[in-house]
Coordinates of C-alpha atoms in Angstrom, one line a residue:
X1 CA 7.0 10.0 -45.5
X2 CA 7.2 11.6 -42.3
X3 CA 3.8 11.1 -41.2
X4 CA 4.3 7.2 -42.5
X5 CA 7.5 7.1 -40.4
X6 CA 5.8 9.0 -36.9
X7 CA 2.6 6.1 -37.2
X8 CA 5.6 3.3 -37.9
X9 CA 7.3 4.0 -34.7
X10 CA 4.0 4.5 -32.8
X11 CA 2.7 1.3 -33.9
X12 CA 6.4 -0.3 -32.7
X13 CA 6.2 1.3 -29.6
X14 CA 2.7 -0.1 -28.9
X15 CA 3.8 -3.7 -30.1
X16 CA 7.0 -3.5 -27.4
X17 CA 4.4 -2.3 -24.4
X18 CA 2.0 -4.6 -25.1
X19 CA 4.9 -7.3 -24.9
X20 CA 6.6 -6.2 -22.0
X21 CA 3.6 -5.4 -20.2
X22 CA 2.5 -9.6 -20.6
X23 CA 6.5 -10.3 -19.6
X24 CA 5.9 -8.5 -16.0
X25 CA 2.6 -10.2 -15.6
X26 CA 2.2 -13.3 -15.8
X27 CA 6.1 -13.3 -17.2
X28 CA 8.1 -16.6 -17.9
X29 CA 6.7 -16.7 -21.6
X30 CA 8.1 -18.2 -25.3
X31 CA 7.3 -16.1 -28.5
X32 CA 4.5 -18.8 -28.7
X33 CA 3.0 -17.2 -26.1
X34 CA 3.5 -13.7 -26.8
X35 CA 2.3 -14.1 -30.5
X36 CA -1.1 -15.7 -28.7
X37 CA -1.6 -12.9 -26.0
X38 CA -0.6 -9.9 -28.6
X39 CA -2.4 -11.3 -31.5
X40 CA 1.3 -9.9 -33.1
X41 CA 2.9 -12.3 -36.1
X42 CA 5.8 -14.9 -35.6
X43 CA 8.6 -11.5 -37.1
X44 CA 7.0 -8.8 -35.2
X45 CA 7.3 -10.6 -31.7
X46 CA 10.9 -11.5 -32.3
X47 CA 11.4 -8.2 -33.5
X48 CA 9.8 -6.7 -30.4
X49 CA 12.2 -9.3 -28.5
X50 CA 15.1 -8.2 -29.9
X51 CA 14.7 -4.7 -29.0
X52 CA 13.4 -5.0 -25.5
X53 CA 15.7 -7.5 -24.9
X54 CA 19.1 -5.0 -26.0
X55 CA 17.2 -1.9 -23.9
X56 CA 17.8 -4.0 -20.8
X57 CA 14.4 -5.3 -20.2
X58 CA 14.4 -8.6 -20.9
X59 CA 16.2 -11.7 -20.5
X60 CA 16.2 -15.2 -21.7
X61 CA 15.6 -17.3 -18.8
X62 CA 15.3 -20.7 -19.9
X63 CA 14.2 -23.4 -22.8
X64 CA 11.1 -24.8 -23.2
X65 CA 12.1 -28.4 -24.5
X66 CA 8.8 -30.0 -23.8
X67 CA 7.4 -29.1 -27.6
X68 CA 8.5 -31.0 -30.6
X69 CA 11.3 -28.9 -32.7
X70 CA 14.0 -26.5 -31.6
X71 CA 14.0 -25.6 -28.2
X72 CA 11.8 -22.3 -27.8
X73 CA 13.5 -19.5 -25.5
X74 CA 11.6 -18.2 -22.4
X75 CA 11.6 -14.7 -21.3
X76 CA 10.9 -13.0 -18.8
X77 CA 11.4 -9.2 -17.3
X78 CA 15.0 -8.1 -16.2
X79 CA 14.6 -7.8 -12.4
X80 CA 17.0 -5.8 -12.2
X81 CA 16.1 -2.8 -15.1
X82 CA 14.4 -1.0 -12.6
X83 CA 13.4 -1.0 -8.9
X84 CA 11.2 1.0 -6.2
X85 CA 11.6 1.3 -2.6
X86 CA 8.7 1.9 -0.2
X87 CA 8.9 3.8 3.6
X88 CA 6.1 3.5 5.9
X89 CA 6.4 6.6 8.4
X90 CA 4.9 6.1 11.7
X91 CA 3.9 7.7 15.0
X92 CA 5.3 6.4 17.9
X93 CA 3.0 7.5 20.6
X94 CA 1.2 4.8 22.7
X95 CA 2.8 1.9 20.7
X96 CA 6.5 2.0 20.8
X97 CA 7.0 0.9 17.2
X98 CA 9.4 1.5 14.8
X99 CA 8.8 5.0 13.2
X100 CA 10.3 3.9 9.9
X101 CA 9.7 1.0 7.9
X102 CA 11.0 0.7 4.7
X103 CA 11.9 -1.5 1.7
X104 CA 13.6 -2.2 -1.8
X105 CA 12.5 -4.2 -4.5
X106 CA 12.9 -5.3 -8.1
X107 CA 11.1 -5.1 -11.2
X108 CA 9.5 -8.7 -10.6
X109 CA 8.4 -7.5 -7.1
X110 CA 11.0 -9.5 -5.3
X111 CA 11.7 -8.1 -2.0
X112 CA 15.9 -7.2 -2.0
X113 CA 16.1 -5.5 1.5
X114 CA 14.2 -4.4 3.9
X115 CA 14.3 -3.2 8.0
X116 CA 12.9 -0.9 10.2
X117 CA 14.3 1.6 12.7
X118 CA 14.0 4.6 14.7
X119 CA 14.0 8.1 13.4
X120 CA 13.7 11.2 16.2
X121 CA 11.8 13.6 13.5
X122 CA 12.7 16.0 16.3
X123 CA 16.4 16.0 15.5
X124 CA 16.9 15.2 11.6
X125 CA 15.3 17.3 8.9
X126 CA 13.1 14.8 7.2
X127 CA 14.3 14.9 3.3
X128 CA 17.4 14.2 4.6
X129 CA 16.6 11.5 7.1
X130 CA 14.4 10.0 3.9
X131 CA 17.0 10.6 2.1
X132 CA 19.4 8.6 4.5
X133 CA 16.8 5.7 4.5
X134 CA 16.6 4.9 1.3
X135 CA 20.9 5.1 0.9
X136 CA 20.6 2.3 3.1
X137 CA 18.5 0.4 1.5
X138 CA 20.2 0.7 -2.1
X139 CA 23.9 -0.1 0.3
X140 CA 21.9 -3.2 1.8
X141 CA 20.9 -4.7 -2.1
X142 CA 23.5 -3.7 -3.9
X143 CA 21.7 -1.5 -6.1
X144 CA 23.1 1.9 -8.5
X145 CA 21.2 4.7 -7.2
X146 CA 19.6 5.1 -10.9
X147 CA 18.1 2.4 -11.4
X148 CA 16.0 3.2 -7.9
X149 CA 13.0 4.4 -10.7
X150 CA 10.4 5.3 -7.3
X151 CA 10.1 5.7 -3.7
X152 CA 6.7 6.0 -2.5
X153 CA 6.0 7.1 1.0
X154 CA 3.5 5.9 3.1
X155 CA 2.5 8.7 5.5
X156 CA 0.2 8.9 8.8
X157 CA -1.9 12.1 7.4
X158 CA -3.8 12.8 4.3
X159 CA -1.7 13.8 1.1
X160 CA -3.0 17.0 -1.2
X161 CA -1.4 16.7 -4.3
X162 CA -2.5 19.7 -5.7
X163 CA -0.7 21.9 -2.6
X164 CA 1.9 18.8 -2.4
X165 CA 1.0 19.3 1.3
X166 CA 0.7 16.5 4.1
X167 CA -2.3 17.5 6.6
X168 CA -3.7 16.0 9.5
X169 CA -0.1 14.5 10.3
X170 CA 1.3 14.5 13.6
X171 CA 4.8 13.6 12.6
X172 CA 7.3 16.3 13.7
X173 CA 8.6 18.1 10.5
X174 CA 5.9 16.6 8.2
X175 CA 2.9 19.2 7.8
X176 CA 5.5 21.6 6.7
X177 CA 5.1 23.5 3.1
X178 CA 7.1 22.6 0.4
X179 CA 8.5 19.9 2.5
X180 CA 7.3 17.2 -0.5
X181 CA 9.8 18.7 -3.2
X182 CA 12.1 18.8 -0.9
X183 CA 12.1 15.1 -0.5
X184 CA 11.7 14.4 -4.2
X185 CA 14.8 16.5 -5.1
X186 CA 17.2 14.6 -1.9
X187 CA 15.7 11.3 -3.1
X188 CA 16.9 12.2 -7.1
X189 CA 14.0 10.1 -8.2
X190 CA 10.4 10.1 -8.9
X191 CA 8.1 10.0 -5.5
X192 CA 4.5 9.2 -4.6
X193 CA 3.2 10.2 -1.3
X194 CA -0.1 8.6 -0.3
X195 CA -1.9 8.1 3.3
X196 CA -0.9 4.8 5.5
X197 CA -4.5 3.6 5.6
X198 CA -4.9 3.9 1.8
X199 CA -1.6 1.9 1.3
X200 CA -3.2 -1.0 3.5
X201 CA -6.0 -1.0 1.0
X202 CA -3.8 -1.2 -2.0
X203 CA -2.4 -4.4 0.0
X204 CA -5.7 -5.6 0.9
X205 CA -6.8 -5.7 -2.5
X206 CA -3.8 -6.9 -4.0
X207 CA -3.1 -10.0 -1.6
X208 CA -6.0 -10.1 1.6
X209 CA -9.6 -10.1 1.9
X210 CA -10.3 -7.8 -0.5
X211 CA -8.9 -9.9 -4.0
X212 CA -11.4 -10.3 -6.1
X213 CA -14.4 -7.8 -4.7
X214 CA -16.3 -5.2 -6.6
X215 CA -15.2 -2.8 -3.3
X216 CA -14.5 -2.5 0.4
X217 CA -13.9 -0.4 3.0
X218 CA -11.1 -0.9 4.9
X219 CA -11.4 0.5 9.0
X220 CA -7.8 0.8 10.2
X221 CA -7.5 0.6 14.0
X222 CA -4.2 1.5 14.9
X223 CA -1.8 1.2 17.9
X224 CA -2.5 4.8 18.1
X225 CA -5.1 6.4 15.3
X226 CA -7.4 5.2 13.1
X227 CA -8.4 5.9 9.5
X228 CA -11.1 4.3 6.8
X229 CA -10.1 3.8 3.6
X230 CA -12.4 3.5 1.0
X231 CA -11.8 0.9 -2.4
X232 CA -14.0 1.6 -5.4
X233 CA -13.7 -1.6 -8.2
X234 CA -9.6 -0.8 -7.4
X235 CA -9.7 2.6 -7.0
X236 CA -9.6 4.8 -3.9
X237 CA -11.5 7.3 -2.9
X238 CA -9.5 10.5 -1.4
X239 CA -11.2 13.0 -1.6
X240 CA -10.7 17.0 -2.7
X241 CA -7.9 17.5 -0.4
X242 CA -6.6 14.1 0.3
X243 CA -8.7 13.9 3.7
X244 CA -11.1 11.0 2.4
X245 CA -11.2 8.7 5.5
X246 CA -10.0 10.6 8.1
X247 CA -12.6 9.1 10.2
X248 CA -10.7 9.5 13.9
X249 CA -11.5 12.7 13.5
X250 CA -15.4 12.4 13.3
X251 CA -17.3 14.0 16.6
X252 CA -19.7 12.5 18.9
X253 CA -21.9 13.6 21.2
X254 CA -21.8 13.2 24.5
X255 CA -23.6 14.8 27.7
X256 CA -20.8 14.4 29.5
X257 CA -18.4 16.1 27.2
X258 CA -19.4 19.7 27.5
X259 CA -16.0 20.6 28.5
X260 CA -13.8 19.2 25.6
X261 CA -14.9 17.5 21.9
X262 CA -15.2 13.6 21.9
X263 CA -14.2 11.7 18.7
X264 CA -13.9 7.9 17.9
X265 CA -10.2 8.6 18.7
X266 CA -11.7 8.7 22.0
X267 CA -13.9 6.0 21.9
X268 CA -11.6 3.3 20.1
X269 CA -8.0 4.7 19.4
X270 CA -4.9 3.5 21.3
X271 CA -5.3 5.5 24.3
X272 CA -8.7 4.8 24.9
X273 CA -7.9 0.9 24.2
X274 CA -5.2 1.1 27.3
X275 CA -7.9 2.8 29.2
X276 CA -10.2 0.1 29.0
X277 CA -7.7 -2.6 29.3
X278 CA -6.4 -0.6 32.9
X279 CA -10.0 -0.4 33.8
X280 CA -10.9 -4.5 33.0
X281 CA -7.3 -5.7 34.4
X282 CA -6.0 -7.1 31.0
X283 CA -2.0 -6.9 30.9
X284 CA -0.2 -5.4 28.3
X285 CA 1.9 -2.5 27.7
X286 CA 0.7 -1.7 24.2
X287 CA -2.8 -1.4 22.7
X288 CA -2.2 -4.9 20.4
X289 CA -0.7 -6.6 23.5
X290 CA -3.9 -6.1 25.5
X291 CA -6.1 -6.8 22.7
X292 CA -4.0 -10.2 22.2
X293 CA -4.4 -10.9 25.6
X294 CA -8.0 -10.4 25.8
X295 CA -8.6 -12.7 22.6
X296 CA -6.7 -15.3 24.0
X297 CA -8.5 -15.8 26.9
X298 CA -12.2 -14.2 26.4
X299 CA -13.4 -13.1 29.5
X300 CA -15.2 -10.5 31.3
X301 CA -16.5 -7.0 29.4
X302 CA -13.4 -6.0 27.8
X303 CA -13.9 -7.3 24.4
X304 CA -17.9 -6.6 24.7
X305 CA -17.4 -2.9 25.6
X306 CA -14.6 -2.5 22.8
X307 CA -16.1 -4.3 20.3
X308 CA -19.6 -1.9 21.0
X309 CA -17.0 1.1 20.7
X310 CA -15.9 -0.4 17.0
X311 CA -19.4 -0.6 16.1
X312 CA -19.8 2.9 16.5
X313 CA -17.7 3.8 13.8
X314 CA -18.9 1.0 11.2
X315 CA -22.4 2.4 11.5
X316 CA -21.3 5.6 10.4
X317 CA -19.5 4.0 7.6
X318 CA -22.1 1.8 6.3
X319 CA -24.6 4.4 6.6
X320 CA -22.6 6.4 4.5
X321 CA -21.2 4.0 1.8
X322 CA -23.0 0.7 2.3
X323 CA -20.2 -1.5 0.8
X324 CA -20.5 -4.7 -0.1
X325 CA -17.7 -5.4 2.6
X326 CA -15.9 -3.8 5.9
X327 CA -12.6 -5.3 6.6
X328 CA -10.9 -4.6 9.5
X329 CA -7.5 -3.7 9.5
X330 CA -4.3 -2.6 11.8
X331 CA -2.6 -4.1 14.9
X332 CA -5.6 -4.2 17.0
X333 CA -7.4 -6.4 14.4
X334 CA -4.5 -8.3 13.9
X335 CA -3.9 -9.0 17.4
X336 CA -7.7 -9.6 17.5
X337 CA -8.1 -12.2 15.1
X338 CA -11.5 -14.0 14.8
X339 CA -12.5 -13.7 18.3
X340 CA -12.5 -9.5 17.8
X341 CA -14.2 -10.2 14.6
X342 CA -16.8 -12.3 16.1
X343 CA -17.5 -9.4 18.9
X344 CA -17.1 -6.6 16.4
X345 CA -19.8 -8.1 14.4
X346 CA -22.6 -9.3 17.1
X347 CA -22.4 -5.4 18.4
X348 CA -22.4 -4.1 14.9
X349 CA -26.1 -6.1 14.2
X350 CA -26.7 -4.8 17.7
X351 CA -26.1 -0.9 16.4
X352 CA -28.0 -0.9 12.8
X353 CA -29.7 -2.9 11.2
X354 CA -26.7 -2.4 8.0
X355 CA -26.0 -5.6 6.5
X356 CA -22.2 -5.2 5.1
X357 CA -20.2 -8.1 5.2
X358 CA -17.7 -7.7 8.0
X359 CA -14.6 -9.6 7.8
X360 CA -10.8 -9.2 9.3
X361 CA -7.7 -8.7 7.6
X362 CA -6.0 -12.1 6.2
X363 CA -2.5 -10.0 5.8
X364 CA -0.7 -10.7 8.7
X365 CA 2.6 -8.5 7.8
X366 CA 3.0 -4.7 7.7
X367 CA 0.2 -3.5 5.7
X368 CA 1.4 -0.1 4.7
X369 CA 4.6 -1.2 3.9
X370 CA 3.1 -4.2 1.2
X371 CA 0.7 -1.3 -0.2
X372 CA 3.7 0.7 -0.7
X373 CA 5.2 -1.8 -2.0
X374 CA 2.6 -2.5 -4.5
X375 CA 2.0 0.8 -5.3
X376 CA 5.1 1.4 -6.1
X377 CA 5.9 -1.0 -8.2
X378 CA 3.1 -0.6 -10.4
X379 CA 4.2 3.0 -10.7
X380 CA 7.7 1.6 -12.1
X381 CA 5.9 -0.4 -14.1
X382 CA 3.5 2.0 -15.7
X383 CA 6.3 4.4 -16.4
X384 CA 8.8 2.1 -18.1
X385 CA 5.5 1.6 -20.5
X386 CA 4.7 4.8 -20.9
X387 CA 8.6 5.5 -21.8
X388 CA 8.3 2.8 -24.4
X389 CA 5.0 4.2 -26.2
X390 CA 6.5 7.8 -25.9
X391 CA 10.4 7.0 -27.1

């Protein structure tokens, strides 16, 4: 009887995840509907109903009065059962952005706060400025602490998650050991920790140039660094350590350079971008605000010579991967539009004879901060299943 009773309440389980799982996505459905997508019968779905509906997770959101006979009920997910936030933590250097970005949303995916603000790393223990971040949101929304399911944290570096370590980060506080924990126990919650550049994937994938693919690769070009991220039939590639993509990094040769390394930070990043931008006469006090400038009124080398520099770093990255598609991503090729993408492209046929697609970033919002977003909320999402299967 026992073994009868353990497969009775796994088979239950399964019935309620498979239901709740159709609720979040598409959602808005009768027991009509769920009976057709879970293949359950007419007593089972209202059984499943009934439980998922007194644990909190659903609701009845309407009547569907269209169809002949009693009204049928619609449900749909409890927005409010759980929720994740998502903080984007950013340099500062050349750019004069925001270092923090961060916001809160439901269980539908429904944005309930959001805002970005300065942080001096220098000054405020990180956990606890996190910490102090995400306090703000859950004041702003009105939202119980508990029911705040997952934060995940969008980070300029490269996340181990074996060492729960964040390398090649440049963030004051932020490299430091143990520092991860730390976060997770001030936060009280669950926590993901991923790099920026893969979060602006995630969003790519999910809502920009890169919906419906087989895979991309995504160049970031920053206001300050820049970072490759790599999308595999919607999964990313990071790596042993975390350090997948860490393309600013990669060395070039130069006979001029014998006294100090070159990189495509050099060649490309934000410093080099305001260098160039000095050197051509294009106003602007930030790397985006020249490159706006420049595509709004085409002229001279500026956009020739960076556009070369770009190319540079997508031959080494369709040499490497040869995806289908390159999309370029950031500030820079947001501020750059289809004028950069027309440049970028000429000088990449120029450079190899590769023949990726190239294309620019449709998202015209804070990347990182939607991939966080996104990420986050499937992560909610998955656990509140998982919960379900394993109660």
């Amino acid at each position: 009887m026992t073994r009868l009773a353990g497969s009775s309440k796994l088979l239950r389980a399964m019935n309620e995840s498979a239901a709740l799982a159709h609720l979040l996505d598409p959602g808005m459905l009768t027991r009509s509907d769920l009976r057709k997508l879970t293949a359950l019968s007419t007593p089972t779905i209202s059984e499943v109903l009934r439980r998922l509906t007194d644990a909190g997770l659903v609701n009845v959101v309407g009547h569907n009065s269209g169809r002949p006979g009693p009204n049928a009920e619609i449900y749909a997910a409890n927005p409010e059962a759980a929720y994740t936030a998502a903080v984007s933590v950013r340099d500062i250097g050349t750019s004069g952005t925001p270092s923090v970005t961060a916001a809160l949303c439901d269980l539908t995916g429904s944005v309930r706060a959001r805002f970005e603000s300065r942080v001096d790393f220098l000054a405020t223990e990180p956990a606890a400025a996190l910490a102090d971040v995400v306090a703000r949101l859950r004041e702003e929304a009105l939202v119980p602490a508990d029911r705040i399911r997952h934060v995940q944290l969008g980070v300029p570096g490269s996340y181990d998650p074996r060492t729960e370590t964040i390398r090649h980060v440049d963030v004051p506080g932020f490299g430091r050991a143990g520092l991860v924990p730390e976060i997770a126990a001030a936060l009280g919650t669950h926590i993901g920790v991923d790099n920026d550049v893969n979060l602006a994937a995630v969003a790519e994938r999910k809502r920009g140039t890169g919906r419906g693919v087989d895979g991309f690769a995504l160049l970031w070009i920053g206001q300050d660094g820049l970072g490759l991220a790599i999308d595999i039939n919607g999964s990313l590639i990071r790596g042993a350590r975390g350090g997948a993509g860490e393309i600013g990094y990669m060395p070039l040769y130069s006979p001029d350079s014998t006294h100090r390394k070159l990189d495509l930070q050099d060649l490309f990043g934000g410093a080099a971008i305001l260098a160039l931008a000095r050197d051509n006469g294009i106003p602007g006090h930030t790397p985006a605000d020249v490159v706006r400038a420049a595509a709004a009124k085409p002229s001279g080398d500026f956009l020739t010579t960076l556009a070369d520099r770009i190319a540079v770093g997508l031959a080494a990255v369709t040499a490497v991967l040869d995806p289908y598609l390159v999309v370029l991503a950031g500030p820079i090729a947001q501020a750059g539009g289809d004028t950069l993408l027309t440049a970028v492209t000429a000088a990449a046929r120029r450079t190899a004879p590769l023949e990726s697609t190239i294309a620019v970033t449709t998202i015209d919002d804070d990347a990182v901060l939607l991939g966080a977003l996104d990420a986050g909320l499937t992560a909610v999402r998955e656990a509140l299943i998982t919960a379900i299967r394993d109660s």
